[in-house]
């Protein structure tokens, strides 16, 4: 059984804890104590750490975890500075970890060196650890890459099957939905999602994982081909836009100022 649990850290980050065939892995441990506490409470040790990119809220826990669990192996982006990195990944690799085959995808845009991890479990369910690429109804900020790079990265991630579960690293969903409805006020799926996610947050639950299918129906950063989204982007720009990257870039700019 492939089992994934969110460990909430800081204001709105998640460290994803993965268990499969008796092995334990965490993705982007930005803070060690909550992870150690969770592992101890559940009688677990740590075998692997996966790291998508260099930002402090994704890497700060690595060194202390490595100290606490010296046998655990650190896999992460080789494009950036990652503490204790033992297996540098550039994208395009497949890894055999926890009895499964993982695909590494290089996804420049949020940072230039960010990678994401995709794995298919034995039931045929896909799991995408999307880092700061795709959030529920949103995407990461464009700190380093160009709109062309970021849009191409997102396009490569959403080419996995629609049923794929997406584990983003931030609980920004309700704010993202507000923005999505600003872009597409008549999107009934997003309106339905707002009710659902409001209820989940009221119950103190995570709104993640999401799925590629749900994101394609409601995430304005992935809907660069939709007439309403193109219209909103062109209205903001005050000029015609040409192609997915330009539409995406304008929507990203609108969100930065929203
Ligand atoms: Zn980041």
Tab-separated table of C-alpha atoms and ligand atoms in Angstrom:
chain	number	residue	atom	x	y	z
A	1	UNK	CA	0.000	0.000	0.000
A	2	UNK	CA	1.351	3.383	-1.034
A	3	UNK	CA	0.483	5.725	1.788
A	4	UNK	CA	0.958	9.508	1.829
A	5	UNK	CA	0.381	11.747	4.867
A	6	UNK	CA	0.769	15.521	5.150
A	7	UNK	CA	2.818	16.881	8.043
A	8	UNK	CA	1.928	20.549	8.459
A	9	UNK	CA	4.869	22.869	9.173
A	10	UNK	CA	5.149	26.640	9.577
A	11	UNK	CA	2.089	28.651	8.529
A	12	UNK	CA	1.040	26.784	5.421
A	13	UNK	CA	3.677	24.270	4.247
A	14	UNK	CA	3.302	20.518	3.996
A	15	UNK	CA	6.022	17.924	4.274
A	16	UNK	CA	4.695	14.801	2.542
A	17	UNK	CA	5.444	11.542	4.336
A	18	UNK	CA	5.391	8.481	2.071
A	19	UNK	CA	5.265	4.860	3.237
A	20	UNK	CA	5.587	1.854	0.979
A	21	UNK	CA	6.831	-1.697	1.578
A	22	UNK	CA	8.117	-0.786	5.039
A	23	UNK	CA	10.199	2.116	3.738
A	24	UNK	CA	9.639	5.732	4.766
A	25	UNK	CA	10.387	8.874	2.796
A	26	UNK	CA	9.725	12.580	3.282
A	27	UNK	CA	9.561	15.235	0.572
A	28	UNK	CA	10.947	18.731	1.206
A	29	UNK	CA	11.404	18.715	4.989
A	30	UNK	CA	11.516	22.443	5.673
A	31	UNK	CA	11.431	21.787	9.416
A	32	UNK	CA	12.769	18.706	11.249
A	33	UNK	CA	10.988	18.640	14.641
A	34	UNK	CA	7.427	18.030	13.422
A	35	UNK	CA	8.740	15.256	11.154
A	36	UNK	CA	10.738	13.555	13.949
A	37	UNK	CA	7.760	13.863	16.276
A	38	UNK	CA	5.456	12.264	13.712
A	39	UNK	CA	7.907	9.443	12.964
A	40	UNK	CA	8.465	8.688	16.663
A	41	UNK	CA	4.761	8.755	17.459
A	42	UNK	CA	4.164	6.193	14.721
A	43	UNK	CA	7.204	4.025	15.489
A	44	UNK	CA	8.846	4.812	12.148
A	45	UNK	CA	12.377	5.543	11.022
A	46	UNK	CA	13.437	7.529	7.945
A	47	UNK	CA	14.943	5.946	4.827
A	48	UNK	CA	14.815	8.682	2.183
A	49	UNK	CA	14.544	12.443	1.811
A	50	UNK	CA	13.507	13.897	-1.555
A	51	UNK	CA	14.258	17.569	-2.226
A	52	UNK	CA	12.713	19.583	-5.052
A	53	UNK	CA	14.428	22.954	-4.711
A	54	UNK	CA	16.644	25.200	-2.625
A	55	UNK	CA	14.138	27.428	-0.792
A	56	UNK	CA	14.570	27.514	2.990
A	57	UNK	CA	11.072	26.243	3.734
A	58	UNK	CA	11.911	23.056	1.796
A	59	UNK	CA	15.457	22.313	3.034
A	60	UNK	CA	15.928	23.580	6.608
A	61	UNK	CA	15.055	20.211	8.159
A	62	UNK	CA	17.436	18.124	6.040
A	63	UNK	CA	20.631	18.440	8.118
A	64	UNK	CA	18.937	17.819	11.491
A	65	UNK	CA	17.010	14.849	10.052
A	66	UNK	CA	20.210	13.424	8.605
A	67	UNK	CA	21.790	13.802	12.040
A	68	UNK	CA	18.867	12.020	13.690
A	69	UNK	CA	18.609	9.298	10.993
A	70	UNK	CA	22.182	8.973	9.653
A	71	UNK	CA	21.283	6.055	7.355
A	72	UNK	CA	18.679	7.978	5.403
A	73	UNK	CA	19.637	8.909	1.854
A	74	UNK	CA	19.112	12.385	0.402
A	75	UNK	CA	17.971	12.654	-3.232
A	76	UNK	CA	17.397	16.084	-4.705
A	77	UNK	CA	17.989	18.654	-7.367
A	78	UNK	CA	21.573	18.786	-8.539
A	79	UNK	CA	20.979	22.167	-10.171
A	80	UNK	CA	20.893	23.973	-6.820
A	81	UNK	CA	22.531	24.129	-3.389
A	82	UNK	CA	20.913	21.421	-1.232
A	83	UNK	CA	22.368	20.454	2.191
A	84	UNK	CA	23.610	16.852	2.645
A	85	UNK	CA	22.765	15.999	-0.974
A	86	UNK	CA	23.958	12.469	-1.810
A	87	UNK	CA	22.141	11.750	-5.061
A	88	UNK	CA	22.064	14.773	-7.377
A	89	UNK	CA	19.228	14.632	-9.913
A	90	UNK	CA	18.922	16.790	-12.994
A	91	UNK	CA	15.626	15.513	-14.434
A	92	UNK	CA	14.992	12.685	-16.875
A	93	UNK	CA	16.230	10.004	-14.457
A	94	UNK	CA	14.220	7.071	-13.220
A	95	UNK	CA	14.892	5.993	-9.667
A	96	UNK	CA	14.178	2.690	-7.999
A	97	UNK	CA	13.062	3.617	-4.503
A	98	UNK	CA	10.763	1.863	-2.051
A	99	UNK	CA	10.075	-0.900	-4.548
A	100	UNK	CA	8.705	1.514	-7.153
A	101	UNK	CA	10.031	3.398	-10.163
A	102	UNK	CA	10.094	7.162	-9.826
A	103	UNK	CA	10.413	9.629	-12.672
A	104	UNK	CA	12.322	12.846	-12.102
A	105	UNK	CA	11.160	15.885	-14.079
A	106	UNK	CA	13.152	19.124	-14.355
A	107	UNK	CA	10.669	21.989	-14.013
A	108	UNK	CA	12.323	25.413	-14.253
A	109	UNK	CA	10.151	28.465	-13.567
A	110	UNK	CA	9.667	28.953	-9.818
A	111	UNK	CA	13.429	28.442	-9.523
A	112	UNK	CA	15.648	27.405	-12.406
A	113	UNK	CA	16.699	24.139	-10.796
A	114	UNK	CA	13.433	22.821	-9.389
A	115	UNK	CA	12.542	19.176	-9.985
A	116	UNK	CA	9.355	17.171	-9.413
A	117	UNK	CA	8.814	13.465	-8.712
A	118	UNK	CA	6.235	11.193	-10.347
A	119	UNK	CA	5.537	7.626	-9.274
A	120	UNK	CA	2.962	5.035	-10.269
A	121	UNK	CA	1.965	2.713	-7.416
A	122	UNK	CA	1.136	-0.976	-7.899
A	123	UNK	CA	-2.588	-0.239	-8.170
A	124	UNK	CA	-1.867	1.980	-11.199
A	125	UNK	CA	-2.509	5.227	-9.315
A	126	UNK	CA	-0.096	8.050	-10.233
A	127	UNK	CA	1.344	10.400	-7.609
A	128	UNK	CA	3.022	13.694	-8.478
A	129	UNK	CA	5.111	15.536	-5.889
A	130	UNK	CA	4.859	18.827	-7.671
A	131	UNK	CA	6.963	21.032	-5.359
A	132	UNK	CA	6.201	24.738	-5.878
A	133	UNK	CA	4.930	24.180	-9.415
A	134	UNK	CA	1.264	23.302	-9.060
A	135	UNK	CA	-0.837	24.086	-5.991
A	136	UNK	CA	-4.573	23.531	-5.712
A	137	UNK	CA	-5.963	26.206	-8.061
A	138	UNK	CA	-2.576	27.956	-8.178
A	139	UNK	CA	1.098	27.816	-9.000
A	140	UNK	CA	4.363	28.959	-7.432
A	141	UNK	CA	5.773	32.428	-7.903
A	142	UNK	CA	8.004	32.950	-10.900
A	143	UNK	CA	11.217	33.899	-9.076
A	144	UNK	CA	13.850	32.832	-11.581
A	145	UNK	CA	12.468	31.413	-14.807
A	146	UNK	CA	10.685	32.969	-17.764
A	147	UNK	CA	6.980	32.545	-18.536
A	148	UNK	CA	8.016	30.262	-21.434
A	149	UNK	CA	9.998	28.007	-19.099
A	150	UNK	CA	7.364	27.923	-16.365
A	151	UNK	CA	4.486	27.240	-18.740
A	152	UNK	CA	6.456	24.461	-20.451
A	153	UNK	CA	7.215	22.916	-17.034
A	154	UNK	CA	3.551	23.000	-16.049
A	155	UNK	CA	2.545	21.545	-19.416
A	156	UNK	CA	4.960	18.650	-18.928
A	157	UNK	CA	3.513	17.901	-15.475
A	158	UNK	CA	-0.131	17.945	-16.546
A	159	UNK	CA	0.676	15.503	-19.357
A	160	UNK	CA	0.545	12.713	-16.740
A	161	UNK	CA	-2.886	10.989	-16.468
A	162	UNK	CA	-5.820	13.126	-15.257
A	163	UNK	CA	-6.344	10.850	-12.247
A	164	UNK	CA	-2.810	11.588	-10.959
A	165	UNK	CA	-2.785	12.875	-7.386
A	166	UNK	CA	-0.848	16.130	-6.958
A	167	UNK	CA	0.905	16.830	-3.679
A	168	UNK	CA	1.791	20.516	-3.673
A	169	UNK	CA	3.750	21.890	-0.748
A	170	UNK	CA	1.524	24.803	0.309
A	171	UNK	CA	-1.981	25.208	1.697
A	172	UNK	CA	-2.888	28.280	-0.358
A	173	UNK	CA	-6.063	26.806	-1.783
A	174	UNK	CA	-8.786	29.184	-0.554
A	175	UNK	CA	-6.835	32.307	-1.570
A	176	UNK	CA	-6.040	30.667	-4.904
A	177	UNK	CA	-9.719	29.903	-5.482
A	178	UNK	CA	-10.599	33.555	-4.857
A	179	UNK	CA	-8.164	34.532	-7.582
A	180	UNK	CA	-9.377	31.753	-9.919
A	181	UNK	CA	-12.935	33.077	-9.554
A	182	UNK	CA	-11.684	36.594	-10.297
A	183	UNK	CA	-10.371	35.227	-13.626
A	184	UNK	CA	-13.310	32.890	-14.342
A	185	UNK	CA	-16.320	34.019	-12.255
A	186	UNK	CA	-18.631	31.596	-14.051
A	187	UNK	CA	-16.562	28.452	-13.602
A	188	UNK	CA	-19.084	26.226	-11.814
A	189	UNK	CA	-16.461	23.611	-10.984
A	190	UNK	CA	-14.356	26.229	-9.163
A	191	UNK	CA	-17.439	27.466	-7.287
A	192	UNK	CA	-18.146	23.898	-6.194
A	193	UNK	CA	-14.501	23.521	-5.193
A	194	UNK	CA	-14.731	26.655	-3.064
A	195	UNK	CA	-17.554	25.118	-0.999
A	196	UNK	CA	-15.716	21.836	-0.645
A	197	UNK	CA	-12.378	23.375	0.355
A	198	UNK	CA	-13.975	25.879	2.752
A	199	UNK	CA	-15.556	22.935	4.543
A	200	UNK	CA	-12.255	21.033	4.658
A	201	UNK	CA	-10.429	24.043	6.125
A	202	UNK	CA	-13.230	24.589	8.668
A	203	UNK	CA	-12.603	21.005	9.770
A	204	UNK	CA	-8.855	21.678	9.982
A	205	UNK	CA	-8.130	19.301	7.080
A	206	UNK	CA	-5.731	19.674	4.154
A	207	UNK	CA	-7.248	20.521	0.766
A	208	UNK	CA	-4.447	18.514	-0.875
A	209	UNK	CA	-3.755	16.265	-2.660
A	210	UNK	CA	-5.641	17.464	-5.692
A	211	UNK	CA	-5.710	15.768	-9.105
A	212	UNK	CA	-4.494	16.818	-12.526
A	213	UNK	CA	-8.080	16.477	-13.785
A	214	UNK	CA	-9.464	18.868	-11.138
A	215	UNK	CA	-6.670	21.361	-11.803
A	216	UNK	CA	-7.285	21.327	-15.540
A	217	UNK	CA	-10.917	22.233	-14.801
A	218	UNK	CA	-10.238	25.079	-12.375
A	219	UNK	CA	-6.607	26.217	-12.127
A	220	UNK	CA	-6.210	29.476	-14.114
A	221	UNK	CA	-2.448	28.856	-14.463
A	222	UNK	CA	-3.171	25.696	-16.473
A	223	UNK	CA	-6.098	27.037	-18.482
A	224	UNK	CA	-4.100	29.116	-20.964
A	225	UNK	CA	-6.284	27.844	-23.828
A	226	UNK	CA	-9.665	28.807	-22.317
A	227	UNK	CA	-11.418	31.817	-23.914
A	228	UNK	CA	-12.365	33.381	-20.527
A	229	UNK	CA	-8.798	33.101	-19.274
A	230	UNK	CA	-7.321	34.522	-22.477
A	231	UNK	CA	-9.859	37.373	-22.318
A	232	UNK	CA	-8.954	38.214	-18.706
A	233	UNK	CA	-5.233	38.145	-19.509
A	234	UNK	CA	-5.606	40.311	-22.623
A	235	UNK	CA	-7.822	42.764	-20.754
A	236	UNK	CA	-5.140	43.128	-18.082
A	237	UNK	CA	-2.387	43.489	-20.668
A	238	UNK	CA	-4.443	45.866	-22.790
A	239	UNK	CA	-3.226	44.116	-25.920
A	240	UNK	CA	-3.638	40.798	-27.717
A	241	UNK	CA	-1.586	37.882	-26.402
A	242	UNK	CA	-0.158	35.125	-28.527
A	243	UNK	CA	0.110	31.596	-27.227
A	244	UNK	CA	0.024	29.741	-23.902
A	245	UNK	CA	3.234	31.200	-22.425
A	246	UNK	CA	2.085	34.801	-22.889
A	247	UNK	CA	-1.338	34.060	-21.393
A	248	UNK	CA	0.245	32.210	-18.474
A	249	UNK	CA	2.758	35.027	-17.907
A	250	UNK	CA	0.019	37.651	-17.738
A	251	UNK	CA	-2.124	35.569	-15.349
A	252	UNK	CA	0.965	35.109	-13.121
A	253	UNK	CA	1.497	38.885	-13.145
A	254	UNK	CA	-2.170	39.470	-12.224
A	255	UNK	CA	-1.857	37.070	-9.269
A	256	UNK	CA	1.295	38.831	-8.027
A	257	UNK	CA	-0.741	42.049	-7.728
A	258	UNK	CA	-4.039	40.466	-6.580
B	1	LIG	ZN1	9.867	27.619	-3.337
